[in-house]
Short mmCIF file of C-alpha atoms in Angstrom, two decimals:
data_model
loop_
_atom_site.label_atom_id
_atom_site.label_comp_id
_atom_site.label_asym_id
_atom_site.label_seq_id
_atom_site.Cartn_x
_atom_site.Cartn_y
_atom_site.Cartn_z
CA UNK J 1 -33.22 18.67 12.96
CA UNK J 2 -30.21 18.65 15.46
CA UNK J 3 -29.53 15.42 17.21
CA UNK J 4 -28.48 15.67 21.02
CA UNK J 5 -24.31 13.84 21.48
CA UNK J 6 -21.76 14.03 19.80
CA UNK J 7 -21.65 16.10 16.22
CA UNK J 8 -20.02 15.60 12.95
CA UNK J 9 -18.80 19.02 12.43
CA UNK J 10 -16.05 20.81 13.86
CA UNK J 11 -15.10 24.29 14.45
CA UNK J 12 -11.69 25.64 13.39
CA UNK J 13 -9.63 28.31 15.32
CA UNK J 14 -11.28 31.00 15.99
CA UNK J 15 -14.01 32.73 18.60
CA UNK J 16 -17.31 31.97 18.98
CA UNK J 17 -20.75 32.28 21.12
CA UNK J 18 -21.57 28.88 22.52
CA UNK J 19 -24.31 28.13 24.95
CA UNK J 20 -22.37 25.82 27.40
CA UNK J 21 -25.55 24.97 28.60
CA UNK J 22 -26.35 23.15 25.29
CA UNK J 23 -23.11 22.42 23.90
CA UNK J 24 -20.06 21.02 25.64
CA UNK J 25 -17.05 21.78 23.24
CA UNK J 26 -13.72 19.67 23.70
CA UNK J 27 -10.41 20.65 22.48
CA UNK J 28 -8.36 18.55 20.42
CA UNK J 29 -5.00 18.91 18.32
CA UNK J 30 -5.17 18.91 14.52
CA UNK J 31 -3.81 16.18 12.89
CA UNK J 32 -0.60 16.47 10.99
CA UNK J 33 0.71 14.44 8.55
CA UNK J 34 4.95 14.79 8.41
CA UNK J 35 7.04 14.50 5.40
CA UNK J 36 7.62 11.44 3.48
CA UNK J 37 4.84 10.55 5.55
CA UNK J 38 1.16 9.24 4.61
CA UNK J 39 -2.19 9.05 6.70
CA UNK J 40 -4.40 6.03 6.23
CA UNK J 41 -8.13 6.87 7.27
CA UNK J 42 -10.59 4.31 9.22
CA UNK J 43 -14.11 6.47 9.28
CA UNK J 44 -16.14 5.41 12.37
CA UNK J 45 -19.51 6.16 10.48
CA UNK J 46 -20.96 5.13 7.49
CA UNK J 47 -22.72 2.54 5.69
CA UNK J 48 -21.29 -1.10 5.38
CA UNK J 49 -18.79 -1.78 3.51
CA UNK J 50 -19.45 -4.11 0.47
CA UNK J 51 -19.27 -8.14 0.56
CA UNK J 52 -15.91 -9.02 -0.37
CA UNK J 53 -13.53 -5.99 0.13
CA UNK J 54 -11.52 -5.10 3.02
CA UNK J 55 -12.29 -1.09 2.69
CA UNK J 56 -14.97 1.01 1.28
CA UNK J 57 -15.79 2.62 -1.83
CA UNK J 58 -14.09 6.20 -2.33
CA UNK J 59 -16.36 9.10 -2.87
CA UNK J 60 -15.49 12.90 -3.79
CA UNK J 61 -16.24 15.97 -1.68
CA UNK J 62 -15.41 15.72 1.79
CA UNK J 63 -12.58 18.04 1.90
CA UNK J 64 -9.71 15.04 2.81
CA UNK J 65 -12.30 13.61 5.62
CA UNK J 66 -12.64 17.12 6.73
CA UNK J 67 -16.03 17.69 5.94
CA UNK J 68 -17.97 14.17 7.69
CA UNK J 69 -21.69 15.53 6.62
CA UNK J 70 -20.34 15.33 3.05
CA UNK J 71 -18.46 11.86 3.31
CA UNK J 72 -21.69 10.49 5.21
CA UNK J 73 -24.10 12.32 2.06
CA UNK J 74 -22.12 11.05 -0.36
CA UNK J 75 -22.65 6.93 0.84
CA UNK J 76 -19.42 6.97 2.03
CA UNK J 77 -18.53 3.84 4.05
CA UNK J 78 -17.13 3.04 7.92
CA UNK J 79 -14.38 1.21 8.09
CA UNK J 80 -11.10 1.41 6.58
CA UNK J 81 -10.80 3.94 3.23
CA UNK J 82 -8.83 3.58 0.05
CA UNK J 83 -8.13 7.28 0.08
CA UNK J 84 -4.94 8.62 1.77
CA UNK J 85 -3.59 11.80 3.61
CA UNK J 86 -0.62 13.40 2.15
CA UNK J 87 1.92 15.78 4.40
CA UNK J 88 -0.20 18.09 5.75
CA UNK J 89 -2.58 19.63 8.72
CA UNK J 90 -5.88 19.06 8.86
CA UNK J 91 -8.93 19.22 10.37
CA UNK J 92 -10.46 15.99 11.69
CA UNK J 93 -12.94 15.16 13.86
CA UNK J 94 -11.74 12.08 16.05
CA UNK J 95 -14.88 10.61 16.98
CA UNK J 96 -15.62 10.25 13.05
CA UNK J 97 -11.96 9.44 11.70
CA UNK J 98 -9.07 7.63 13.14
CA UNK J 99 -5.02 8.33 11.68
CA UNK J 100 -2.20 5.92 11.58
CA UNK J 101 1.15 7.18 10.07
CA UNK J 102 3.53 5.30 7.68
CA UNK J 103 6.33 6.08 5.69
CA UNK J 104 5.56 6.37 2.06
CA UNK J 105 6.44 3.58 -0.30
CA UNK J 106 9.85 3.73 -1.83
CA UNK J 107 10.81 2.43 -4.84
CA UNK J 108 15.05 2.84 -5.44
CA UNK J 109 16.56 3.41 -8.61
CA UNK J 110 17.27 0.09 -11.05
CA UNK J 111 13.87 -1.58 -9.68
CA UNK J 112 10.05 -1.39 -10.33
CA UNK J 113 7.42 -1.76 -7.56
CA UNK J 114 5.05 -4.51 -8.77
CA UNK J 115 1.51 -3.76 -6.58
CA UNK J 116 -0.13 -6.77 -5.63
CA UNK J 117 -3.80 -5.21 -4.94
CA UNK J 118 -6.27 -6.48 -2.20
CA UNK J 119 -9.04 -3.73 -3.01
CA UNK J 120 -11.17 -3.31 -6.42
CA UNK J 121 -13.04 -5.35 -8.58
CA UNK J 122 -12.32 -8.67 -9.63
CA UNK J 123 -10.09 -8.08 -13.22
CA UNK J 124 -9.94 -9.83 -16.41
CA UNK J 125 -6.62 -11.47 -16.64
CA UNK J 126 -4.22 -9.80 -19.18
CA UNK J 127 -1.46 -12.35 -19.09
CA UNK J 128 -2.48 -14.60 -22.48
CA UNK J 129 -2.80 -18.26 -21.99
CA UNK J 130 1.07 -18.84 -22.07
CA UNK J 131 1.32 -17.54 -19.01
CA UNK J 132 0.29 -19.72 -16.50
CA UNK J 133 1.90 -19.04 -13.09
CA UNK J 134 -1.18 -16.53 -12.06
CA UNK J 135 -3.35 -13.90 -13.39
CA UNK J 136 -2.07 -10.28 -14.38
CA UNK J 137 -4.56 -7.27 -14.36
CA UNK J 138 -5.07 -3.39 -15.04
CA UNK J 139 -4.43 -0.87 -12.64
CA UNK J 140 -7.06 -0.49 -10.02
CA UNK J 141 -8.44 -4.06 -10.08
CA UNK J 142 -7.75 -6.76 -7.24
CA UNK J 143 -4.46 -8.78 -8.07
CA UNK J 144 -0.84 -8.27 -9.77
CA UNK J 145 -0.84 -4.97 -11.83
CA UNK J 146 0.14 -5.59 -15.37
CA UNK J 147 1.79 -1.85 -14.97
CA UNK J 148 4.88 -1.72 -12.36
CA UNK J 149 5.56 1.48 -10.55
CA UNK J 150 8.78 2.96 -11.86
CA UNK J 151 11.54 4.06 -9.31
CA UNK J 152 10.06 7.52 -6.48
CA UNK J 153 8.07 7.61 -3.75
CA UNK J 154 4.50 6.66 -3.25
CA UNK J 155 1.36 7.20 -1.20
CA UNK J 156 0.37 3.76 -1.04
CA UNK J 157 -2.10 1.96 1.94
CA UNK J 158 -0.68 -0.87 2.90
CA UNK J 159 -3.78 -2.50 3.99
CA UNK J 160 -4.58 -2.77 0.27
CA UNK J 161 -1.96 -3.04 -1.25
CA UNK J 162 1.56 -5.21 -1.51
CA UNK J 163 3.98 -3.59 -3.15
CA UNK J 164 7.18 -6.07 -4.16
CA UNK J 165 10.30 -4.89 -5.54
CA UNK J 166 11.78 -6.36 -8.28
CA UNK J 167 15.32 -5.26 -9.38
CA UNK J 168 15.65 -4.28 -13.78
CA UNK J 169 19.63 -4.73 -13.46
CA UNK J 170 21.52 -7.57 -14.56
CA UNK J 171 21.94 -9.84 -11.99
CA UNK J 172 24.39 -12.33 -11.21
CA UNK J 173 23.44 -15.47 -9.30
CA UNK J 174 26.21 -17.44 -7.29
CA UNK J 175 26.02 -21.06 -6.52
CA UNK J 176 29.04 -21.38 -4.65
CA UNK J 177 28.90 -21.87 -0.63
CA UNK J 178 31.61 -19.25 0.01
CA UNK J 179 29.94 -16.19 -2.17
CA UNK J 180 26.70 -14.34 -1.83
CA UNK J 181 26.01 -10.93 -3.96
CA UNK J 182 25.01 -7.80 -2.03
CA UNK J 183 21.15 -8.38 -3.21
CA UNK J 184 21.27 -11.29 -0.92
CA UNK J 185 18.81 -13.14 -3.55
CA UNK J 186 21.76 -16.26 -4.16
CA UNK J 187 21.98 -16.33 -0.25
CA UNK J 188 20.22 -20.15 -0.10
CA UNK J 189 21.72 -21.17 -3.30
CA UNK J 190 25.05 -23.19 -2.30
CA UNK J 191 28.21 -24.86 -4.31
CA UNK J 192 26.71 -27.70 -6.87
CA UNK J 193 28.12 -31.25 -6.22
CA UNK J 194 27.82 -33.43 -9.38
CA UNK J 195 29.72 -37.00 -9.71
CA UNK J 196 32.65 -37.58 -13.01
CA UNK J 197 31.64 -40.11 -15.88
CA UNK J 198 32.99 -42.78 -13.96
CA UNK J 199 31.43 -41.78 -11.33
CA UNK J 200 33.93 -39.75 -8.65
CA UNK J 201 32.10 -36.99 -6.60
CA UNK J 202 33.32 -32.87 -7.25
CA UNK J 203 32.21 -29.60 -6.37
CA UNK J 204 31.34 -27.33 -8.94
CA UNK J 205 30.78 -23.34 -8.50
CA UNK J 206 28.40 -22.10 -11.00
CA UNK J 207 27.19 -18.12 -11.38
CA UNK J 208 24.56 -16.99 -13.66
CA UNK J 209 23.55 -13.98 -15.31
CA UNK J 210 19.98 -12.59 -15.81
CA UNK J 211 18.13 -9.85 -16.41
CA UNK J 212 14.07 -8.57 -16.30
CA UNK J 213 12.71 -6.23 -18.09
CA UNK J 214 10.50 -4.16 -16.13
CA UNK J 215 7.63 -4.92 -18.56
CA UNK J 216 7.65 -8.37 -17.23
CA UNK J 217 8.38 -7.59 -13.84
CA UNK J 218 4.60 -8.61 -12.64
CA UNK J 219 4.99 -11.97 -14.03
#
């Protein structure tokens, strides 16, 4: 049940006995993946991908997009794909799957990463009804992840998802014109100008201290 153009499968290195006058075989380089590095996958195949999300549903057994008769089997979808390449060579076909590079999320020491997700179903908001400044959800679901990521590295797309950081240290907030703090977060606040009882006008530098926990980082 061949089909005449081009295939789905790929041959490795190796030798083999073509018939150049049925098959035309073109050369290409693997694809490699560097360190700290992460490959996000847009299949050229598949079926649609579902009304209202940006990428398609992720489905098992295709050997890292290695495999395209399995990912196209298994109802995998064209388009843009949740799953991600970690450092690594493989073996792609690039009329089925198209690479871009990008550094891997990273999240320094004395902040959480709180993901803002594009991709997933639509959650049930976890925040309570005192919270009223958005909604908060679990892992995996579209919007703000009730669970931050903690300080490392991290394979993330970042065509589905946001990830903001949100520093856990105490902070100290400067209103004063002539002093900003190395986050740079008190950079648009400025010196205070308030006016005497009876009414004369002085300046007034002000700092504050706060703190967030990093279980209330998403909110």
């Amino acid at each position: 049940g061949g089909r005449k153009g081009r295939q789905t499968g790929v041959l490795t290195a190796g030798t083999f006995r073509i018939n150049t006058f049925l098959f035309e075989v073109t050369i290409t380089e693997m694809t490699h993946i560097h360190d700290n590095q992460v490959g996000i996958i847009t299949t050229m195949d598949g079926e649609s991908i579902e009304a209202g999300q940006i990428a398609g549903k992720a489905v098992e057994g295709h050997t890292n997009f290695q495999d395209a008769d399995a990912f196209l089997s298994a109802g995998g979808n064209k388009g843009l794909q949740p799953q991600v390449l970690l450092a690594g060579s493989y073996n792609l076909n690039p009329w089925f799957a198209q690479i871009e590079e990008h550094e891997m999320t990273q999240i320094p020491i004395g902040n959480v990463g709180v993901v803002i997700s594009f991709y997933g179903k639509e959650g049930v908001d976890l925040s309570g009804d005192e919270f009223r400044h958005g909604n908060i959800v679990s892992r995996g679901q579209k919007g703000v992840w009730a669970e931050p990521l903690g300080p490392g590295k991290y394979p993330i797309n970042k065509y589905l998802y946001k990830v903001e950081l949100v520093p856990t240290t105490n902070l100290v907030l400067n209103w004063a014109s002539a002093r900003t703090e190395s986050h740079m977060l008190d950079k648009h606040l400025s010196t205070i100008t308030v006016r005497s009882k009876d009414g004369f006008p002085f300046n007034l530098d002000v700092s504050q201290i706060i703190h967030i926990p990093a279980t209330e980082a998403p909110k």
